[in-house]
Short mmCIF file of C-alpha atoms in Angstrom, two decimals:
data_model
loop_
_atom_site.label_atom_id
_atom_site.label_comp_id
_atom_site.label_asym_id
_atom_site.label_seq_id
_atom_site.Cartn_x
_atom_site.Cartn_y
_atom_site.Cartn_z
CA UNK G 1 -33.97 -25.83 -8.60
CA UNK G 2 -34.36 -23.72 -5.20
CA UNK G 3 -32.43 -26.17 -3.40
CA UNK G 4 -29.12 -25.58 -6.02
CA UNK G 5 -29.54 -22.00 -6.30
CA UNK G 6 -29.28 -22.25 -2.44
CA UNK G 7 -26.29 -24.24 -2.41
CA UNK G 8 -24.51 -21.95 -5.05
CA UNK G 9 -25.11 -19.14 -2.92
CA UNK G 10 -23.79 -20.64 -0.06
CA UNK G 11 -20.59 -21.73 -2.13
CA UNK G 12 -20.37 -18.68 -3.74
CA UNK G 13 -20.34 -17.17 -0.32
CA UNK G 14 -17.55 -19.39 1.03
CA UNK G 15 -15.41 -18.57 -1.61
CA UNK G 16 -16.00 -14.81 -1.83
CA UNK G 17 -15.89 -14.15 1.86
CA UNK G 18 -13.07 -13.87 4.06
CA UNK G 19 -9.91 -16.37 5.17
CA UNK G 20 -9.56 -16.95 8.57
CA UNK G 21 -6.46 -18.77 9.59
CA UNK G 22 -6.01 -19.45 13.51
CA UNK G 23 -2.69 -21.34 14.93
CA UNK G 24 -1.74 -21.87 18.13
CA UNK G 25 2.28 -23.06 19.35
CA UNK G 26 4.24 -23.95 22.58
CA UNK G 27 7.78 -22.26 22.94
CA UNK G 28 9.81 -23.24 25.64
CA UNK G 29 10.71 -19.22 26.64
CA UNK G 30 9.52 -16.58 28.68
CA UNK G 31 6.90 -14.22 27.87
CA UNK G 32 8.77 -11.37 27.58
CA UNK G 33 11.08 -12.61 25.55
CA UNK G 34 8.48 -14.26 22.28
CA UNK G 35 6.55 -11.14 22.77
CA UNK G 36 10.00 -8.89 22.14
CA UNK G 37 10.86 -11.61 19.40
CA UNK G 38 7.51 -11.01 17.95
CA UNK G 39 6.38 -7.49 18.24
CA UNK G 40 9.34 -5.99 17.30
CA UNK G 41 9.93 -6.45 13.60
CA UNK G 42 14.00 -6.00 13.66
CA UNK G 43 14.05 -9.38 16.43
CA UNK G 44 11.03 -10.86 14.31
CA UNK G 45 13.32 -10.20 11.16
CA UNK G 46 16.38 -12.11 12.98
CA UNK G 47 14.37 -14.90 13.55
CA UNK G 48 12.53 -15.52 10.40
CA UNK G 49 14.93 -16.29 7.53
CA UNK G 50 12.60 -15.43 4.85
CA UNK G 51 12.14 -11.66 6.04
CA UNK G 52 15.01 -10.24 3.76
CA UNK G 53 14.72 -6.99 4.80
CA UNK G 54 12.80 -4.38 6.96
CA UNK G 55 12.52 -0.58 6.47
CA UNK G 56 10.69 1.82 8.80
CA UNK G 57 8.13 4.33 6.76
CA UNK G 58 8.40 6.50 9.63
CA UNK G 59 10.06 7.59 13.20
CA UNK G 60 8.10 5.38 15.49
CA UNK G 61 9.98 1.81 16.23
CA UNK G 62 7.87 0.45 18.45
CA UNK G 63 4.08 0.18 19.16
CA UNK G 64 0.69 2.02 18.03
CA UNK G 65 1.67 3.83 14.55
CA UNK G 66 4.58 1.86 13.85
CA UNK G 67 4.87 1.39 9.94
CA UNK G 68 6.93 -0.50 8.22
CA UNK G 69 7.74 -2.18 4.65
CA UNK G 70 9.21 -5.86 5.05
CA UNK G 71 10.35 -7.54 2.23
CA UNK G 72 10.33 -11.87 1.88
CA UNK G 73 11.37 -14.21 -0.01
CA UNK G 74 8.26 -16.16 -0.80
CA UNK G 75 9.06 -18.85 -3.82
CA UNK G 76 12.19 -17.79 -5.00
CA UNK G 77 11.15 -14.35 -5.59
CA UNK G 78 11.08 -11.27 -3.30
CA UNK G 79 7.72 -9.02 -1.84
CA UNK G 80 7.63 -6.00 -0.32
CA UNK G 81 4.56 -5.16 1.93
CA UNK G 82 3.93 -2.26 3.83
CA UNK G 83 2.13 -3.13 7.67
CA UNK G 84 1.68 -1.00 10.27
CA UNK G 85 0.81 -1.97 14.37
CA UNK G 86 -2.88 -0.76 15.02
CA UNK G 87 -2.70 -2.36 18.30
CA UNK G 88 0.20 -3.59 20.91
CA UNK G 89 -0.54 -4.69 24.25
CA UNK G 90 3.16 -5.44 26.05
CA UNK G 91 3.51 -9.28 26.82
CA UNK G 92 0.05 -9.77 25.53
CA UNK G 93 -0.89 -8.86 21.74
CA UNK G 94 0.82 -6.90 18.96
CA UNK G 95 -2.09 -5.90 15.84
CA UNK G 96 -0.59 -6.23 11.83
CA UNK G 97 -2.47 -4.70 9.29
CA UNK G 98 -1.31 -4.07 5.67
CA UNK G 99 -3.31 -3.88 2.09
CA UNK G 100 -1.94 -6.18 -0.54
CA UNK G 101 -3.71 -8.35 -4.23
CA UNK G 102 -6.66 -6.13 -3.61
CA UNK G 103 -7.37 -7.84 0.26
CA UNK G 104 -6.71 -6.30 3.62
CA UNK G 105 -4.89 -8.87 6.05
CA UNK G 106 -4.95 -8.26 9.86
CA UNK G 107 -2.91 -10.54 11.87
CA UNK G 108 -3.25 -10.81 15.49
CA UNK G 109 -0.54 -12.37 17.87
CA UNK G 110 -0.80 -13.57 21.15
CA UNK G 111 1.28 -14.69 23.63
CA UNK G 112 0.37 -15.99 27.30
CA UNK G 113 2.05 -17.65 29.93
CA UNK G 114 2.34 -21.67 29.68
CA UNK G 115 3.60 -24.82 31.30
CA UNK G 116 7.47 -24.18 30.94
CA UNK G 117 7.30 -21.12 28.51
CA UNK G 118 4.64 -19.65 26.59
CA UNK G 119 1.68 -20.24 24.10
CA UNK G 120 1.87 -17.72 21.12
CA UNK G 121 -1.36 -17.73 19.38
CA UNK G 122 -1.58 -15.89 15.93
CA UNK G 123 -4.93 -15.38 13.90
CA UNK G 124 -5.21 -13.98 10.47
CA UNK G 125 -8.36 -12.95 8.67
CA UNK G 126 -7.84 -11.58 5.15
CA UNK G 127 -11.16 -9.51 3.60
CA UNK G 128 -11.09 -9.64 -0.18
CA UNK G 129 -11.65 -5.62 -1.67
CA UNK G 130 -11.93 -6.48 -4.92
CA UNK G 131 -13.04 -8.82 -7.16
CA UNK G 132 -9.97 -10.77 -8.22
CA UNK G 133 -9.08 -11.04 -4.39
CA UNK G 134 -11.90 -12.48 -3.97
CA UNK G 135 -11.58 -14.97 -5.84
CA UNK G 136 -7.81 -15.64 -5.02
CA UNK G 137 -7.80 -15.59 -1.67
CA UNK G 138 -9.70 -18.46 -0.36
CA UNK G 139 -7.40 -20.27 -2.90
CA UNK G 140 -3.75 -18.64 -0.62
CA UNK G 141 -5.10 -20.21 2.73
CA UNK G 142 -3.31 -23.44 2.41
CA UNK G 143 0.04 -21.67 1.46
CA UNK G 144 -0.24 -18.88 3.69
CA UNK G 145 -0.84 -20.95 6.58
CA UNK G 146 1.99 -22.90 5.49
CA UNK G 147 3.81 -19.89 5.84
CA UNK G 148 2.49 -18.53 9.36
CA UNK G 149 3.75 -22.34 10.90
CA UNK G 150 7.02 -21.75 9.23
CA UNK G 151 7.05 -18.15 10.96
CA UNK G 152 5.88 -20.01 14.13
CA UNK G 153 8.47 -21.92 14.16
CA UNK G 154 10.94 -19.80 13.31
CA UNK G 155 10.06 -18.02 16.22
CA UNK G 156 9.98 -20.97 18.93
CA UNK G 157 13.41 -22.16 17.69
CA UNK G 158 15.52 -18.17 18.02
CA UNK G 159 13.80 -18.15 21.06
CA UNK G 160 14.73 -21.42 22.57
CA UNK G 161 18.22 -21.12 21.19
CA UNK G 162 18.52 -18.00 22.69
CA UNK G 163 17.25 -19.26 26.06
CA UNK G 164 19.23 -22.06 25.86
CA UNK G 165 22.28 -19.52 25.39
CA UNK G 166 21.24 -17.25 27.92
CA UNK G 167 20.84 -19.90 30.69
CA UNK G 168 24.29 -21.29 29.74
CA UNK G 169 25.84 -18.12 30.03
CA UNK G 170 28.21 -18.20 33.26
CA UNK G 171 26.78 -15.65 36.19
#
């Protein structure tokens, strides 16, 4: 009996504890540029086609402070979240924390210099505050990793396209 009240614990803990989701993608641009692409959200917004729509909460654009509500088509349907940048490093990291279904989800993205571009890494945990979101979010991580790829590769493709366009452009 010790032995399964052990394992339930440890299951119970699993599920009730936080998501951790940790990607990692080659784009064939500069650093500057997937940073700028991702960091700022009205470049982000051009090159992820779910983000419907983006409206500042405040004066800053850019950086520490920053606050924001983005709205996405997720499913057919449309939510609104409001995030705010607790942390922006240029050409290195860029911080996104918001509170939504009761959990607190702080995204971290990356980017570095690579062989012929750059490697954007992004890592999400999301910390259930309540008791429904604990329960529900363990059960998101396959979709919302689904949807961090898609915004991955979003990303890689504006900003190859643009480099492609940029390098073709006459001098």
């Amino acid at each position: 009996m010790a032995a399964f009240s052990r394992a339930l614990i440890l299951v119970c803990h699993e599920v009730w504890s936080t998501m951790k989701i940790v990607l990692q993608r080659h784009v064939d641009a500069p650093v500057d540029m997937v940073f700028d692409t991702i960091a700022h959200i009205e470049n982000f917004r051009q090159a992820v086609p779910d983000i419907v729509s983006v409206e500042y909460m405040g004066e800053t654009r850019s950086g520490v402070g920053t606050r924001f509500c983005e709205t996405r088509r997720m499913g057919g349907r449309d939510y609104s979240t409001e995030i705010e940048v607790t942390e922006y490093m240029p050409n290195e990291c860029v911080r996104l924390v918001l509170q939504a279904g009761g959990a607190e989800w702080d995204t971290v993205f990356t980017v570095r210099p690579a062989e012929d571009g750059s490697l954007v890494g992004a890592e999400m945990t999301a910390t259930p505050k309540s008791l429904p979101a604990r329960v529900l979010v363990p059960l998101m991580k396959k979709s919302v990793s689904s949807a961090m790829e898609n915004d991955l590769r979003s990303v890689a493709q504006w900003c190859e396209t643009k480099r492609a366009g940029d390098s073709a452009a006459p001098e």
